[in-house]
Amino acid sequence: MARVNRYRESVGQQRFAGEDPVVYPASSAAEEVAAAAIAAERLGGLLRLDGRAISPAEDLAAAELDAGLRALSNWDIRLARWRLALAAGYAHLPEQQQRVSLARALAQTVRDLLYEPPGRPRVKPEAPVLMLLPTLDRLPREELDFYAEEAKRLARLWRQAGKDDLLWSGWALARARVTLRDGEPDAALAWLLRIYRRNRARLPADDPLERLVRPAEASVLLLLPLAEGQDEAELRKLAEDASPHDLLVATVATLSQVWNTDLLQVSDRFALVLFQRPELDRERPT
Amino acid sequence: MSGAATEWASQAAERAWQQLRESTGEPQWLDVSILVRPVGELRPGRIVLEALTEDEHLLGTCAVFNGEWYPGYQGSTPYSHYAPTLYRVLLARQRRGETEPLRLQVLKAVVAQTRSGRLLPVLLKFIIAPEHTLTGAQLEQVYGCPLRVFYTRFVGISYDVLRSRESGGDIRGRAIHEGYRRAAAVFVAGGDLEQARIAYLEGVRRVWVEWLTTLCLKLSAGPLQDHRQPLEVVDEILDYCRHRWEGKALRLYLERLFYAPSRGISGRADRIEQPLDGGPLRIVEIKTSGMDAEQDPQTGDRHPGGLQALAYREILYSLGEQRAEAVVEEIRGARIKPLPLEQHPLTRRLRLDLSTRDERVVDLIAQARNIGYCVSTGLFTGYDRYLLDRAGDDWRLRELGGSFEFLRDWPPCRICPAQHRSVCLYGTKHAGQPLYSLFRYAPNRLFAYWAWFHRQLKAEERASRELLFHLVNTPAETLEQSEGVTIGRLRLARQDGLDAIFTRDERIETRIREDDRVLVTPETRAPGQIFSVEGTVKAMGERELVVRLNDRVAVEETYRVDLVGGYDMRQWQLEGLTDFLVSAVASTGVRGRKVQAEELPRLARILLGVERPSLPGQAPTPPAPDLNETQRRALAAALALQPGDLLLIQGPPGTGKTSLIAHLARTFLARHLFDYDGRAERDHRPVLILTNTHRAADEVVLKLLDRFPEVAPFVIRIGARRSDMDERVARQTLAERAGAREALEQADLAQDGAGALFRLIRRAQTCHDHGGIFVGTLGSADSAELRGLSFELVIVDEAGQATEPAMLQALRHLPPGYAGRLVLVGDHRQLPPVVSDELIPPPVPEAFRQLGLEAGDSLRTSAFERLARLYPHALITLTEQYRMNAPICTLVSETFYEGRLVPGTRTVAEQTLAGWLADLGLSTPPGSVWSGPPVVLVTTERDPGARDSGARFIAGRSPDEARDNPREAEVIATLLGGLVCSLPPELRRDVARGIGVISPYRRQNTRIRQELLRRDPALAEARVDTVDRFQGSEREVIVVSLVNSNDEAAIGRLHADWRRMNVAISRARRALVIVGDRSTFTRDAGRPEEDEARRYYRAFFAEIERLERQGQARVLESQSLS
């Protein structure tokens, strides 16, 4: 490791001075080559071996890109950005670099889609992707066309959600799922209550969600000054039963019945669909 | 730090360390300066340091932990920036190979007991490198968005000048500030409200005239009401003045620079009020715009200027003014709202207690100062392309650990150039195609080129940022005697308006000269305290100094004057350089991957040595009988240029560069007008001429007007009227073309000010719309006149004197993708660019040979010189000159131009001093040196009295040899006295105006001036100056004083650049006299760095001897003249 650190330190120093050096093993001894290769991989740099420049971290770039895209398709923007920043640091092949850049633009699109209120004027979630696509000259047309369509589809859906209660509920459900996944149960409860309010008029008279909604409302009411006649102890007791997870499950089940369509699927329509290469015969051993 | 300051600081540190040890476990407020060095491997989170006093006496080992933790402390401070920022600074210094200790102003520390029982001093709060000064406005920017500070202050990203901007500076605010300042000064001085009103309106008028061009651009974007405000608020301001100051005895300090060396911050508060009854000082920051306003979350009110006012208060506090109050005076509409700092949203949202010494105030200032320092100096990222790209991932730069959560929820992207240029990812939402990973994806050669020049510009900036600290911490005697940057013991003889005349009994020996920016301070204070006034030196005498001040000074016992440097040109050079990086990459149209150098626009490829420019073509030229053959060839080549191509024209002295430029501009204008097919866009114009100096720009305008009067309506001189501008040139500025001065002077501003302004703006816009030839300096590329305009042809005059980043400014106004023509006109055998004396040439990587750079090159190597080396085939040299007679021309030509330079006409070749005097009705004094051959060498080799004084101001930050040679001065005075004193008194001045005396040393020039005046007052008309200031001028008679004459054969740094000698002797038209010690310049001194210069000097003196043999020169002993 001392050897690896020596390489890293020397490359770090040269980089700080503005050079973008490749790592040269000090000798052809196996341990030197190994140390140089490890350092190059950790630094995301190139390794010069037998007169050729090798990018030992290119597979890491691919892995990080893949992880970043998967995170994006799960609406995990922060994780996606982190992964994609790593991928950008590792990638040296032009095609890989452009794919990472495209993923970063997609991250912006997904961020806008998720965090901007649907249909908000002057917001164009598809813009980052559509602006970038014509400049990506190393990616297959098929892939570019796919993401152009995908960005437009998501943006269209998001705009429609501003006017359509079902789509809005699907979008809000995505927000609830994201906050629940990120370990913020109170925020998830708030989103689920918003979905409930928006759909209350459509619920049957025996309101199947009421048993779960009341504890959720109690936990929100406790944040506000108490109205006349409200008993804090009673509210506190009621709030103990608030369960965002149960409310989520029940909301999906109830509203799916009410709308006669699977609300989870509606919510999933807001997820980014990733481009897949269907031709398996293209796969070649590396 | 040096002398007594070091001793005092060291003792204070020793005492503080002792105090710490005596109160183990209890954090102490110290406020002392120490030096530190990292010990062992540098690790984030736990930094071990060796602490030293200022005189490098060891204090012991100490540590810094994350979160201001120390052993035994049961808590931590989240978001503490101290340890992470110090770590980044130390790491960067390690990577740069800097080994000298780092200075810390330790504010708070503790001695803690470790588990093993050892006592360990732990530093908790500190200012990193307080010698580096940031301004209050910069601190405010850090809180606005630290990432923006990184992009604008370090990287140098600026707006795209090809895109019109909605706002061009806050003219409204400037007008109110200027008016208010004048009104306040007049009212406090005399208590007369009517006079104050007149002063206010005059202030507004001056700002409007000065900024008229910007106003023209704003009109389309901003409502006219915007300009009414300065007139609407006048009554309120006067009322406010009366209400606050009527009958009160107080003194106002207006826009004074003040500085806290222990905090590393400086500022210019709009106003400081000092009650003469001894009440507390009151700092007033006036704000007319709420762009960066802090919002009070409870009331929803927004108020700007809080952090600035807090920083200024802290400066005064650190200077001992602990009762100082701070107020933000906000001007909204026609009302003034004074808001004491205690009630400001900044104070309220951070719950600062200003009635006590609240540590959070210092924390707030220290955080902005330390992070601002780390980021703007490049210590945060260096030139690591990975780090440069990663910095943009997070606008709060969380790696530095700062706390920004109470200040802003989102950065002010609307006013950030990095957003407009699509470099900042936070800004890409509203901008064009984002430039992902700009630094990593830029071609290697382009990035290396950028980083190499960038580093040099930042090194220059660093020196200027440390200047104030140096002045405050160095004894005045050292500054005066060893460095020549201070003049002490001055008495205020009188004040005429803002001109102050200072005198002293002793002779003034200094390197300060006319046009230098200085700081005038009572000697009882240190420079940069509120009693310092900034000013510009207007005149220097033997015992007298005239300074144009920014504010009147009070009568004090004695004053000191300190040199604070000239106009800072680094920021715009940085912006030109970075614009090249960004524009070149952006215009490839490729995104998201590494760009290859071959994909860059053609002109960028040429500049980077990737592709050769075309061979000069030959397009048909219009008849130009006043041009010679080489000029016509250059004109034809320039007309044949295709978009994206480059042409270099070398113009040795007197070869008619300016005439050629005038022809070129006029021909392009005609082509543009007559070939116009109605499709060209309104913002696409024919010719832009940018020069290195205002003087050269003025000459181009004059040449155009003289030679082609018909183009006058199309010529616009960029910028405002200057005092040294020729009247005809001044009339070509946009404000003058629109008649701004007269229109505003005749208008009754109080009644119809806005209407008059509106009509004026309309007139100016019409003039601007017709502009076809724009002439300005390289620094004006971002000026309002040029904003949004691109040009078919951009000509850079004096390109040999412009630094490469300065030259790149010219590229900013070529059409997108650099699809225009670039012509560089200059002479790399004359003076190179002026850069700081401290600049140490950085290593030139081997790969830079492809760029035409060689070992020893630096920012001093102009783009013209580099490209002339790289592309000799694209260089056309003008060889016929119209200044020097044949013998002088031969001397210049044979020594410096391989014999290629010849007189352009027989008349020029045969012109003599006698002929000139005869034209004035005079004759040459018989039997004098003036009656012989036109080239005279007066050698002092055998004159024992003619030895130079030795180097004088070689200490300090910017060494200046400042030699003089009294005997040479006497010889010159004798020679010129012999010429002038023999003439009739009424004609002496006319003759003296035709004389120039040149030496490289200012000190020698002062001495020569004094000697000349002793001989005859008429000789005051002779111009005595340095070579650097003489370039571009000429005289009938030139006398050169070499000065250096010593046993060590020391020719000094200035003579070591042989190009100075070329410039000096080629100023002469009819007679040239060189006075000096030949052997000092020609014998071998064993200094390899002077070898090249000595070769030229040997050739120079040998050529004089050859001319002597031909009877065209004469060599005399200096003793023979006395």
mmCIF file of C-alpha atoms in Angstrom, chain B residues 667-864:
data_model
loop_
_atom_site.group_PDB
_atom_site.id
_atom_site.type_symbol
_atom_site.label_atom_id
_atom_site.label_comp_id
_atom_site.label_asym_id
_atom_site.label_seq_id
_atom_site.Cartn_x
_atom_site.Cartn_y
_atom_site.Cartn_z
ATOM 1 C CA THR B 667 -11.524 49.243 -46.621
ATOM 2 C CA PHE B 668 -13.419 46.732 -44.487
ATOM 3 C CA LEU B 669 -16.007 49.347 -43.610
ATOM 4 C CA ALA B 670 -16.490 50.175 -47.290
ATOM 5 C CA ARG B 671 -16.774 46.486 -48.155
ATOM 6 C CA HIS B 672 -19.362 46.044 -45.435
ATOM 7 C CA LEU B 673 -21.391 49.055 -46.545
ATOM 8 C CA PHE B 674 -21.262 48.527 -50.296
ATOM 9 C CA ASP B 675 -21.547 44.753 -50.377
ATOM 10 C CA TYR B 676 -24.415 44.838 -47.925
ATOM 11 C CA ASP B 677 -27.171 42.531 -49.092
ATOM 12 C CA GLY B 678 -29.586 43.349 -46.317
ATOM 13 C CA ARG B 679 -29.044 40.055 -44.559
ATOM 14 C CA ALA B 680 -26.361 40.990 -42.062
ATOM 15 C CA GLU B 681 -27.614 41.194 -38.550
ATOM 16 C CA ARG B 682 -27.712 44.499 -36.745
ATOM 17 C CA ASP B 683 -25.288 43.263 -34.131
ATOM 18 C CA HIS B 684 -22.692 42.226 -36.714
ATOM 19 C CA ARG B 685 -20.262 45.053 -37.516
ATOM 20 C CA PRO B 686 -17.195 45.384 -39.750
ATOM 21 C CA VAL B 687 -14.159 46.377 -37.679
ATOM 22 C CA LEU B 688 -13.015 46.362 -34.077
ATOM 23 C CA ILE B 689 -9.570 47.756 -33.254
ATOM 24 C CA LEU B 690 -8.223 47.007 -29.802
ATOM 25 C CA THR B 691 -4.923 48.357 -28.539
ATOM 26 C CA ASN B 692 -2.806 47.808 -25.505
ATOM 27 C CA THR B 693 -2.904 51.440 -24.370
ATOM 28 C CA HIS B 694 -5.283 54.380 -24.550
ATOM 29 C CA ARG B 695 -2.587 56.401 -26.289
ATOM 30 C CA ALA B 696 -2.399 53.916 -29.163
ATOM 31 C CA ALA B 697 -6.193 53.803 -29.463
ATOM 32 C CA ASP B 698 -6.280 57.602 -29.663
ATOM 33 C CA GLU B 699 -3.617 57.557 -32.372
ATOM 34 C CA VAL B 700 -5.626 55.117 -34.450
ATOM 35 C CA VAL B 701 -8.685 57.357 -34.187
ATOM 36 C CA LEU B 702 -6.662 60.429 -35.136
ATOM 37 C CA LYS B 703 -5.129 58.640 -38.104
ATOM 38 C CA LEU B 704 -8.567 57.566 -39.294
ATOM 39 C CA LEU B 705 -9.928 61.103 -38.966
ATOM 40 C CA ASP B 706 -6.886 62.668 -40.638
ATOM 41 C CA ARG B 707 -6.617 60.222 -43.493
ATOM 42 C CA PHE B 708 -10.288 59.396 -44.081
ATOM 43 C CA PRO B 709 -12.496 62.192 -42.720
ATOM 44 C CA GLU B 710 -15.485 60.606 -44.440
ATOM 45 C CA VAL B 711 -15.461 57.659 -41.985
ATOM 46 C CA ALA B 712 -15.836 59.906 -38.926
ATOM 47 C CA PRO B 713 -19.600 59.214 -38.530
ATOM 48 C CA PHE B 714 -18.845 55.506 -38.326
ATOM 49 C CA VAL B 715 -15.982 55.690 -35.832
ATOM 50 C CA ILE B 716 -16.703 55.159 -32.158
ATOM 51 C CA ARG B 717 -13.974 55.547 -29.575
ATOM 52 C CA ILE B 718 -14.935 53.179 -26.785
ATOM 53 C CA GLY B 719 -15.013 54.608 -23.270
ATOM 54 C CA ALA B 720 -15.505 58.002 -21.734
ATOM 55 C CA ARG B 721 -13.625 61.248 -22.341
ATOM 56 C CA ARG B 722 -10.321 61.319 -20.483
ATOM 57 C CA SER B 723 -8.356 64.353 -19.456
ATOM 58 C CA ASP B 724 -5.360 63.415 -21.627
ATOM 59 C CA MET B 725 -7.490 62.731 -24.711
ATOM 60 C CA ASP B 726 -7.135 64.803 -27.865
ATOM 61 C CA GLU B 727 -10.294 66.863 -28.371
ATOM 62 C CA ARG B 728 -10.977 65.281 -31.778
ATOM 63 C CA VAL B 729 -10.718 61.810 -30.281
ATOM 64 C CA ALA B 730 -12.950 62.757 -27.360
ATOM 65 C CA ARG B 731 -15.625 63.850 -29.839
ATOM 66 C CA GLN B 732 -15.754 60.280 -31.175
ATOM 67 C CA THR B 733 -16.868 58.826 -27.836
ATOM 68 C CA LEU B 734 -20.509 57.908 -27.752
ATOM 69 C CA ALA B 735 -21.374 60.358 -24.996
ATOM 70 C CA GLU B 736 -19.809 63.224 -26.939
ATOM 71 C CA ARG B 737 -21.318 62.133 -30.237
ATOM 72 C CA ALA B 738 -24.723 62.320 -28.573
ATOM 73 C CA GLY B 739 -23.877 65.686 -27.001
ATOM 74 C CA ALA B 740 -24.392 64.343 -23.489
ATOM 75 C CA ARG B 741 -22.417 66.937 -21.633
ATOM 76 C CA GLU B 742 -24.137 69.913 -23.248
ATOM 77 C CA ALA B 743 -27.577 68.342 -23.131
ATOM 78 C CA LEU B 744 -27.381 67.552 -19.437
ATOM 79 C CA GLU B 745 -25.753 70.827 -18.541
ATOM 80 C CA GLN B 746 -28.459 72.795 -20.310
ATOM 81 C CA ALA B 747 -31.304 70.703 -18.918
ATOM 82 C CA ASP B 748 -32.983 71.595 -15.676
ATOM 83 C CA LEU B 749 -32.446 68.253 -13.988
ATOM 84 C CA ALA B 750 -34.768 69.008 -11.121
ATOM 85 C CA GLN B 751 -37.646 69.723 -13.547
ATOM 86 C CA ASP B 752 -37.075 67.516 -16.568
ATOM 87 C CA GLY B 753 -34.036 65.394 -15.815
ATOM 88 C CA ALA B 754 -35.517 62.057 -16.814
ATOM 89 C CA GLY B 755 -36.963 63.471 -20.042
ATOM 90 C CA ALA B 756 -33.634 65.024 -21.015
ATOM 91 C CA LEU B 757 -31.933 61.758 -20.287
ATOM 92 C CA PHE B 758 -34.451 59.841 -22.386
ATOM 93 C CA ARG B 759 -33.891 62.106 -25.422
ATOM 94 C CA LEU B 760 -30.163 61.820 -24.968
ATOM 95 C CA ILE B 761 -30.261 58.059 -24.839
ATOM 96 C CA ARG B 762 -32.247 57.959 -28.070
ATOM 97 C CA ARG B 763 -29.607 60.110 -29.788
ATOM 98 C CA ALA B 764 -26.783 57.951 -28.480
ATOM 99 C CA GLN B 765 -28.529 54.796 -29.654
ATOM 100 C CA THR B 766 -28.769 56.175 -33.180
ATOM 101 C CA CYS B 767 -25.037 56.968 -33.191
ATOM 102 C CA HIS B 768 -24.291 53.504 -31.849
ATOM 103 C CA ASP B 769 -26.434 51.849 -34.525
ATOM 104 C CA HIS B 770 -24.311 53.510 -37.218
ATOM 105 C CA GLY B 771 -20.983 52.568 -35.663
ATOM 106 C CA GLY B 772 -18.837 50.532 -38.044
ATOM 107 C CA ILE B 773 -15.314 51.001 -36.676
ATOM 108 C CA PHE B 774 -15.002 50.662 -32.924
ATOM 109 C CA VAL B 775 -11.666 51.588 -31.336
ATOM 110 C CA GLY B 776 -10.684 50.900 -27.740
ATOM 111 C CA THR B 777 -8.234 49.133 -25.499
ATOM 112 C CA LEU B 778 -8.097 45.395 -24.891
ATOM 113 C CA GLY B 779 -9.522 46.039 -21.447
ATOM 114 C CA SER B 780 -12.679 47.464 -22.964
ATOM 115 C CA ALA B 781 -13.800 44.223 -24.602
ATOM 116 C CA ASP B 782 -16.517 43.953 -21.975
ATOM 117 C CA SER B 783 -17.580 47.581 -22.317
ATOM 118 C CA ALA B 784 -21.176 48.585 -22.861
ATOM 119 C CA GLU B 785 -20.466 49.906 -26.376
ATOM 120 C CA LEU B 786 -19.407 46.450 -27.533
ATOM 121 C CA ARG B 787 -21.866 44.302 -25.665
ATOM 122 C CA GLY B 788 -23.748 42.037 -28.017
ATOM 123 C CA LEU B 789 -21.645 43.003 -31.054
ATOM 124 C CA SER B 790 -19.510 40.702 -33.186
ATOM 125 C CA PHE B 791 -17.075 41.865 -35.867
ATOM 126 C CA GLU B 792 -15.900 40.627 -39.253
ATOM 127 C CA LEU B 793 -12.404 41.797 -38.536
ATOM 128 C CA VAL B 794 -10.669 42.313 -35.213
ATOM 129 C CA ILE B 795 -7.309 44.089 -35.239
ATOM 130 C CA VAL B 796 -5.055 44.091 -32.193
ATOM 131 C CA ASP B 797 -2.532 46.923 -32.273
ATOM 132 C CA GLU B 798 0.564 46.852 -30.045
ATOM 133 C CA ALA B 799 0.052 43.099 -29.864
ATOM 134 C CA GLY B 800 3.710 42.662 -28.914
ATOM 135 C CA GLN B 801 3.039 44.526 -25.700
ATOM 136 C CA ALA B 802 -0.106 42.666 -24.686
ATOM 137 C CA THR B 803 0.023 39.596 -22.513
ATOM 138 C CA GLU B 804 -1.476 36.518 -24.077
ATOM 139 C CA PRO B 805 -4.587 36.562 -21.824
ATOM 140 C CA ALA B 806 -5.064 40.249 -22.664
ATOM 141 C CA MET B 807 -4.898 39.499 -26.386
ATOM 142 C CA LEU B 808 -7.521 36.791 -25.954
ATOM 143 C CA GLN B 809 -10.007 39.550 -25.088
ATOM 144 C CA ALA B 810 -10.009 40.377 -28.790
ATOM 145 C CA LEU B 811 -11.362 36.953 -29.666
ATOM 146 C CA ARG B 812 -14.470 37.552 -27.598
ATOM 147 C CA HIS B 813 -15.946 39.793 -30.280
ATOM 148 C CA LEU B 814 -15.415 37.478 -33.218
ATOM 149 C CA PRO B 815 -18.629 35.806 -34.392
ATOM 150 C CA PRO B 816 -19.566 32.504 -32.674
ATOM 151 C CA GLY B 817 -17.067 29.741 -33.372
ATOM 152 C CA TYR B 818 -14.427 32.433 -33.930
ATOM 153 C CA ALA B 819 -15.733 32.776 -37.473
ATOM 154 C CA GLY B 820 -14.039 36.120 -38.052
ATOM 155 C CA ARG B 821 -10.631 37.405 -39.057
ATOM 156 C CA LEU B 822 -7.903 38.237 -36.561
ATOM 157 C CA VAL B 823 -4.986 40.513 -37.393
ATOM 158 C CA LEU B 824 -2.260 41.055 -34.814
ATOM 159 C CA VAL B 825 -0.070 44.088 -35.409
ATOM 160 C CA GLY B 826 3.012 44.577 -33.278
ATOM 161 C CA ASP B 827 6.716 44.136 -32.980
ATOM 162 C CA HIS B 828 8.187 41.510 -30.721
ATOM 163 C CA ARG B 829 11.555 43.239 -30.975
ATOM 164 C CA GLN B 830 10.216 46.189 -29.044
ATOM 165 C CA LEU B 831 8.951 46.188 -25.452
ATOM 166 C CA PRO B 832 7.247 43.045 -24.142
ATOM 167 C CA PRO B 833 4.106 43.077 -21.966
ATOM 168 C CA VAL B 834 4.425 44.736 -18.583
ATOM 169 C CA VAL B 835 3.935 42.271 -15.759
ATOM 170 C CA SER B 836 4.813 42.252 -12.084
ATOM 171 C CA ASP B 837 8.542 42.342 -11.333
ATOM 172 C CA GLU B 838 7.980 39.491 -8.925
ATOM 173 C CA LEU B 839 6.858 37.062 -11.581
ATOM 174 C CA ILE B 840 9.145 34.060 -11.611
ATOM 175 C CA PRO B 841 8.886 32.361 -15.010
ATOM 176 C CA PRO B 842 7.186 29.004 -14.475
ATOM 177 C CA PRO B 843 8.672 25.882 -16.018
ATOM 178 C CA VAL B 844 7.699 25.469 -19.659
ATOM 179 C CA PRO B 845 6.625 21.876 -20.300
ATOM 180 C CA GLU B 846 8.318 20.156 -23.207
ATOM 181 C CA ALA B 847 4.946 19.760 -24.909
ATOM 182 C CA PHE B 848 4.604 23.551 -25.067
ATOM 183 C CA ARG B 849 7.100 23.649 -27.915
ATOM 184 C CA GLN B 850 4.085 22.891 -30.066
ATOM 185 C CA LEU B 851 2.691 26.208 -28.840
ATOM 186 C CA GLY B 852 5.863 28.063 -29.717
ATOM 187 C CA LEU B 853 6.863 28.552 -26.093
ATOM 188 C CA GLU B 854 10.435 28.076 -24.940
ATOM 189 C CA ALA B 855 12.288 27.864 -21.638
ATOM 190 C CA GLY B 856 12.261 31.249 -19.911
ATOM 191 C CA ASP B 857 8.943 32.291 -21.465
ATOM 192 C CA SER B 858 6.207 33.565 -19.206
ATOM 193 C CA LEU B 859 3.341 36.018 -19.104
ATOM 194 C CA ARG B 860 5.947 38.473 -20.416
ATOM 195 C CA THR B 861 5.939 36.594 -23.714
ATOM 196 C CA SER B 862 3.266 38.105 -25.886
ATOM 197 C CA ALA B 863 1.006 36.033 -28.109
ATOM 198 C CA PHE B 864 2.487 37.962 -31.022
#
